[in-house]
GROMACS .gro file of C-alpha atoms in nm:
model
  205
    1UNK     CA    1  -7.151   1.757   3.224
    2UNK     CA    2  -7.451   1.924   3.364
    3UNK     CA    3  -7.583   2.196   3.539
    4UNK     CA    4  -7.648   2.162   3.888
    5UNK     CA    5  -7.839   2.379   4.214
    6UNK     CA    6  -7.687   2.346   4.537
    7UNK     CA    7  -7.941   2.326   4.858
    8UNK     CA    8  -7.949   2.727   4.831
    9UNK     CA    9  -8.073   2.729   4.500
   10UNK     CA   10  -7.707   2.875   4.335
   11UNK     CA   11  -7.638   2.672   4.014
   12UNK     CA   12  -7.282   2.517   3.933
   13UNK     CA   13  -7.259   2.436   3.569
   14UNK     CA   14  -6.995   2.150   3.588
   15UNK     CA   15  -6.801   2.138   3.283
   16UNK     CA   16  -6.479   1.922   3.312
   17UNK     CA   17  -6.365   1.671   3.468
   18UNK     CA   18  -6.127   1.830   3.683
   19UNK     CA   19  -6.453   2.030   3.881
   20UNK     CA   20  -6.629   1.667   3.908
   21UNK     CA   21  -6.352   1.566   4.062
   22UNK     CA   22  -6.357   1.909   4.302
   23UNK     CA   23  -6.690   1.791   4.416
   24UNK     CA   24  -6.641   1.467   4.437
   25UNK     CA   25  -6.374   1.502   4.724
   26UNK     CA   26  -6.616   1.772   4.875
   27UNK     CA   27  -6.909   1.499   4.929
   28UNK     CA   28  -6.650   1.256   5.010
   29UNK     CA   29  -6.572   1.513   5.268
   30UNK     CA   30  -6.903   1.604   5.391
   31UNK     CA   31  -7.149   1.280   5.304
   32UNK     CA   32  -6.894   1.004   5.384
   33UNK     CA   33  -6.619   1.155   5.609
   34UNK     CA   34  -6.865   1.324   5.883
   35UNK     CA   35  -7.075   1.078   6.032
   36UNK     CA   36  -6.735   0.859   6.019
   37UNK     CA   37  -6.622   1.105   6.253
   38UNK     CA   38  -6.936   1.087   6.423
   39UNK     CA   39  -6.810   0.763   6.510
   40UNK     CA   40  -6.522   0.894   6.709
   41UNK     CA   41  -6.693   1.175   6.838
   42UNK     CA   42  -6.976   0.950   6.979
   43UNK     CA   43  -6.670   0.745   7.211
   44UNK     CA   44  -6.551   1.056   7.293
   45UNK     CA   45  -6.870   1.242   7.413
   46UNK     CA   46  -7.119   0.976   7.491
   47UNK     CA   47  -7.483   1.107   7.355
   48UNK     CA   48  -7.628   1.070   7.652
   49UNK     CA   49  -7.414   1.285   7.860
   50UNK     CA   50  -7.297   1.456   7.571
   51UNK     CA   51  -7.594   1.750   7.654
   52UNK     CA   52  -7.424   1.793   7.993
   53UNK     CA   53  -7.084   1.774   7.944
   54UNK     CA   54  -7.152   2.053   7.708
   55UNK     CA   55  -7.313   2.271   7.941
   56UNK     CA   56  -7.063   2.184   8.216
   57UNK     CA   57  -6.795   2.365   7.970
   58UNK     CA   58  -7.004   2.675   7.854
   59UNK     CA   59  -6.811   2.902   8.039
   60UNK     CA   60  -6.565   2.966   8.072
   61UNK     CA   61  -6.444   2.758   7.747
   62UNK     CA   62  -6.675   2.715   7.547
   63UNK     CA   63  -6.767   3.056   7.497
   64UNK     CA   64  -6.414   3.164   7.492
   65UNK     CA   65  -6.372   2.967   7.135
   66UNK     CA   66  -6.718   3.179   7.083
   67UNK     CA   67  -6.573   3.492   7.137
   68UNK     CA   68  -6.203   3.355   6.947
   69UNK     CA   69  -6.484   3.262   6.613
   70UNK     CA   70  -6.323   2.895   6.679
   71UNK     CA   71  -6.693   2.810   6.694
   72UNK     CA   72  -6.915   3.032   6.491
   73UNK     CA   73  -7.275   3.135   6.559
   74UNK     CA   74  -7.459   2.864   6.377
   75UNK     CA   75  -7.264   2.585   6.510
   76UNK     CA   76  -7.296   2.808   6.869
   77UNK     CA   77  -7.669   2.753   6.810
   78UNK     CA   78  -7.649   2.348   6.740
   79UNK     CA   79  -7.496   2.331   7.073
   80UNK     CA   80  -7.703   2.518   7.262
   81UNK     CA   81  -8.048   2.454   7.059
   82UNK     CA   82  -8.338   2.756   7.178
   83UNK     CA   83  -8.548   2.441   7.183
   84UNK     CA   84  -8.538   2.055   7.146
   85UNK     CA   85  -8.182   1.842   7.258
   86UNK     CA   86  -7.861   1.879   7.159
   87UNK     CA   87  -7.709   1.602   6.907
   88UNK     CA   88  -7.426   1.515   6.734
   89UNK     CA   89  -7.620   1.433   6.416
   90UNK     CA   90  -7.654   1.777   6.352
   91UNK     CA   91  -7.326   1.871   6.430
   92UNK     CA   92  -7.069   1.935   6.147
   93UNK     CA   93  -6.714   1.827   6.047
   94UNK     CA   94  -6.539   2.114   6.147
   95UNK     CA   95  -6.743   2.161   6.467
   96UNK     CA   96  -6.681   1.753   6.639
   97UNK     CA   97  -6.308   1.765   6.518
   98UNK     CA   98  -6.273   2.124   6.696
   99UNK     CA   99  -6.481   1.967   7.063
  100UNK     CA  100  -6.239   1.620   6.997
  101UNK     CA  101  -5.908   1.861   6.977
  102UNK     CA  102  -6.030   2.116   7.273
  103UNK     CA  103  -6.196   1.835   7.514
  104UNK     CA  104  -6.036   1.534   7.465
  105UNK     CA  105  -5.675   1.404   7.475
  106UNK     CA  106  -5.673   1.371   7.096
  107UNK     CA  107  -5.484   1.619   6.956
  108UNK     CA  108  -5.565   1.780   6.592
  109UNK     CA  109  -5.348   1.988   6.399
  110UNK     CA  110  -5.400   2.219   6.107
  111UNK     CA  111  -5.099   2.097   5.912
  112UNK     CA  112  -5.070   1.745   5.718
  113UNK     CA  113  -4.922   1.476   5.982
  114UNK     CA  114  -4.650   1.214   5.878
  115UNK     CA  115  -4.781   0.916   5.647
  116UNK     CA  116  -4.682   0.698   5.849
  117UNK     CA  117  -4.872   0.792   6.190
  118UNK     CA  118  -5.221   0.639   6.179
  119UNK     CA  119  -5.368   0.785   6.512
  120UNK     CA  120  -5.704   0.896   6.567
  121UNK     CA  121  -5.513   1.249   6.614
  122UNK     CA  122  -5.377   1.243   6.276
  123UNK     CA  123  -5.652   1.070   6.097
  124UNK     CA  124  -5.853   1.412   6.234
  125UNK     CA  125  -5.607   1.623   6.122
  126UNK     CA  126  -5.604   1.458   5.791
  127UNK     CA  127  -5.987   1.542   5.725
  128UNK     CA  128  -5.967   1.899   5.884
  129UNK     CA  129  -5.679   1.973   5.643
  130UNK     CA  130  -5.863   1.871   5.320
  131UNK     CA  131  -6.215   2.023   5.414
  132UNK     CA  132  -5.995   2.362   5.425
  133UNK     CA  133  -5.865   2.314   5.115
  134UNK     CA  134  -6.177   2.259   4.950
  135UNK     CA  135  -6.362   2.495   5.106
  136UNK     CA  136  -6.149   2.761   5.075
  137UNK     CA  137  -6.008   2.672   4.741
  138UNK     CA  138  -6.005   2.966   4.477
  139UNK     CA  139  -5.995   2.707   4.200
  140UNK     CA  140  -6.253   2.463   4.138
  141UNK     CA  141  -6.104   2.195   4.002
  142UNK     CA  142  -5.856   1.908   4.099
  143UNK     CA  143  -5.612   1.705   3.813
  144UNK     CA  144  -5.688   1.297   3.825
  145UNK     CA  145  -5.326   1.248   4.011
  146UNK     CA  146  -5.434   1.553   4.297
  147UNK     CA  147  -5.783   1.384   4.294
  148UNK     CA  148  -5.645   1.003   4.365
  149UNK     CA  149  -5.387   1.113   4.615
  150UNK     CA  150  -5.643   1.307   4.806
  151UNK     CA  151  -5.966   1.021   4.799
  152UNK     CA  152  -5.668   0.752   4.864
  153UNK     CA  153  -5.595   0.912   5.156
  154UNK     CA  154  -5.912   1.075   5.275
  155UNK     CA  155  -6.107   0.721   5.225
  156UNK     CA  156  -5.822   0.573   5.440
  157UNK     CA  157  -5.881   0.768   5.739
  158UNK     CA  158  -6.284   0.715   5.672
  159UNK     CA  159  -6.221   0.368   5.686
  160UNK     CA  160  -6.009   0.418   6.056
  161UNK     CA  161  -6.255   0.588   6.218
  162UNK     CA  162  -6.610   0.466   6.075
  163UNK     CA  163  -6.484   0.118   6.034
  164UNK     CA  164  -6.483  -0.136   5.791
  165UNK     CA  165  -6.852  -0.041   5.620
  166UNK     CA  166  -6.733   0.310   5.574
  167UNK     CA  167  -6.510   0.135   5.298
  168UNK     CA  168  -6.787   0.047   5.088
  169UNK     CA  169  -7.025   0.379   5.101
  170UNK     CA  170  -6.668   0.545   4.999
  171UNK     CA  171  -6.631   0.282   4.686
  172UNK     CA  172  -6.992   0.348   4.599
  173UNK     CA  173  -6.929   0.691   4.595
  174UNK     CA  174  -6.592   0.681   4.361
  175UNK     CA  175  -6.809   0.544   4.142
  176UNK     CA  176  -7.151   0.715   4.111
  177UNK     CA  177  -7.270   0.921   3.837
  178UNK     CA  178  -7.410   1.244   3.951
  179UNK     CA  179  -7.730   1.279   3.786
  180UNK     CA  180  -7.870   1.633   3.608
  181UNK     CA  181  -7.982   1.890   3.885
  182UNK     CA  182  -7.807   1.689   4.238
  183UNK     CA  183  -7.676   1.912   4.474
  184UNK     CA  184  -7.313   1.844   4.453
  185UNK     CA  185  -7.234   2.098   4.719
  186UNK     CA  186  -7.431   2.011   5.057
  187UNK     CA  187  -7.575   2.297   5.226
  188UNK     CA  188  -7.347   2.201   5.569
  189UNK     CA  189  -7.083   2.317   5.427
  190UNK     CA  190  -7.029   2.638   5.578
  191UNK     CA  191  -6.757   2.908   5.592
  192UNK     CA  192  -6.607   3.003   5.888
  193UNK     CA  193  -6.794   3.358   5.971
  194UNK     CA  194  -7.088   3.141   5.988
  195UNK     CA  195  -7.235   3.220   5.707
  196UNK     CA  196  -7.457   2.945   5.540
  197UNK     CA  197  -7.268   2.967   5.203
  198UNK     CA  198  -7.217   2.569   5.101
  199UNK     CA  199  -7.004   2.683   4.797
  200UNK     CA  200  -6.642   2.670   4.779
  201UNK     CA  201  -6.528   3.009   4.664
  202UNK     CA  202  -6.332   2.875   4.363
  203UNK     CA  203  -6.723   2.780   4.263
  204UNK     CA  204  -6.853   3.120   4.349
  205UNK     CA  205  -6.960   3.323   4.011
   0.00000   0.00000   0.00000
């Protein structure tokens, strides 16, 4: 295994194969899993209007999830840009699940839903639970069974949402070699102060 630097410049010297598969889930998570949700998000809150609607429900709601740290100030900011439009593509994961479960009838919940229920509501859930977990894991690594259970599932619900190409980008990804100095751990993911801090803590010397 190698060393590697993360967008910030932090190296992670991966060392067993129990972290590669820690980060694997986490790009699963933020390379494959968000703009599958972008997907959804896009049906929900059509980019055209989607500057508008947002505006329309600044206040009082909005800023009530502000003022709650539901949405932090970063994300605050890629709403509400100082300059240039406001677009999904540079919204997060945790940030289009949290405007689908406040402004839409799809409801997303915090806790693991039933295997069997397949709706867009669980499928959200689904992703919101696991990006917690890795993000605010205190250990950095995952066994081969915790690992296949998790991308089994997670590349399901890609698959749902995204559609049927998402399948393939997520196969591609199971099996990729991460070369010597890739960021493994994208810079978008953040923690939820709002603080741009794209490591997991269980990766945090």
């Amino acid at each position: 295994m190698a060393d590697v630097l993360t967008g910030n410049g932090m190296q992670i010297n991966v060392t067993s194969r129990g972290e590669e598969n820690f980060l694997r889930i986490a790009n699963l998570l933020l390379l494959i899993a968000t703009p599958a949700v972008r997907e959804k998000f896009n049906e929900e809150f059509h980019p055209a209007r989607l500057e508008t609607v947002l505006k329309e429900n600044r206040f009082p709601h909005l800023d009530s999830l502000k003022q709650k740290n539901v949405i932090n100030p970063i994300q605050w900011d890629l709403l509400f840009p100082v300059s240039g439009n406001t677009s999904s593509e540079d919204f997060d994961l945790t940030l289009m699940i949290c405007l689908i479960n406040n402004f839409t009838n799809i409801s997303v919940s915090d806790k693991l839903p039933f295997d069997g229920d397949i709706s867009s509501g669980a499928d959200l859930s689904r992703l919101k639970y696991y990006r917690n977990k890795i993000m605010h894991s205190n250990c950095s690594t995952l066994t081969d069974r915790t690992f296949n259970k998790w991308w089994e599932e997670i590349s399901e619900v890609v698959s749902r949402l995204g559609g049927a190409g998402f399948e393939e980008r997520c196969n591609l990804l199971q099996k990729r070699r991460f070369a010597y100095g890739e960021c493994y751990i994208p810079t978008e993911f953040e923690n939820r102060t709002g603080v741009r801090d794209p490591v997991p803590k269980g990766l945090r010397s």
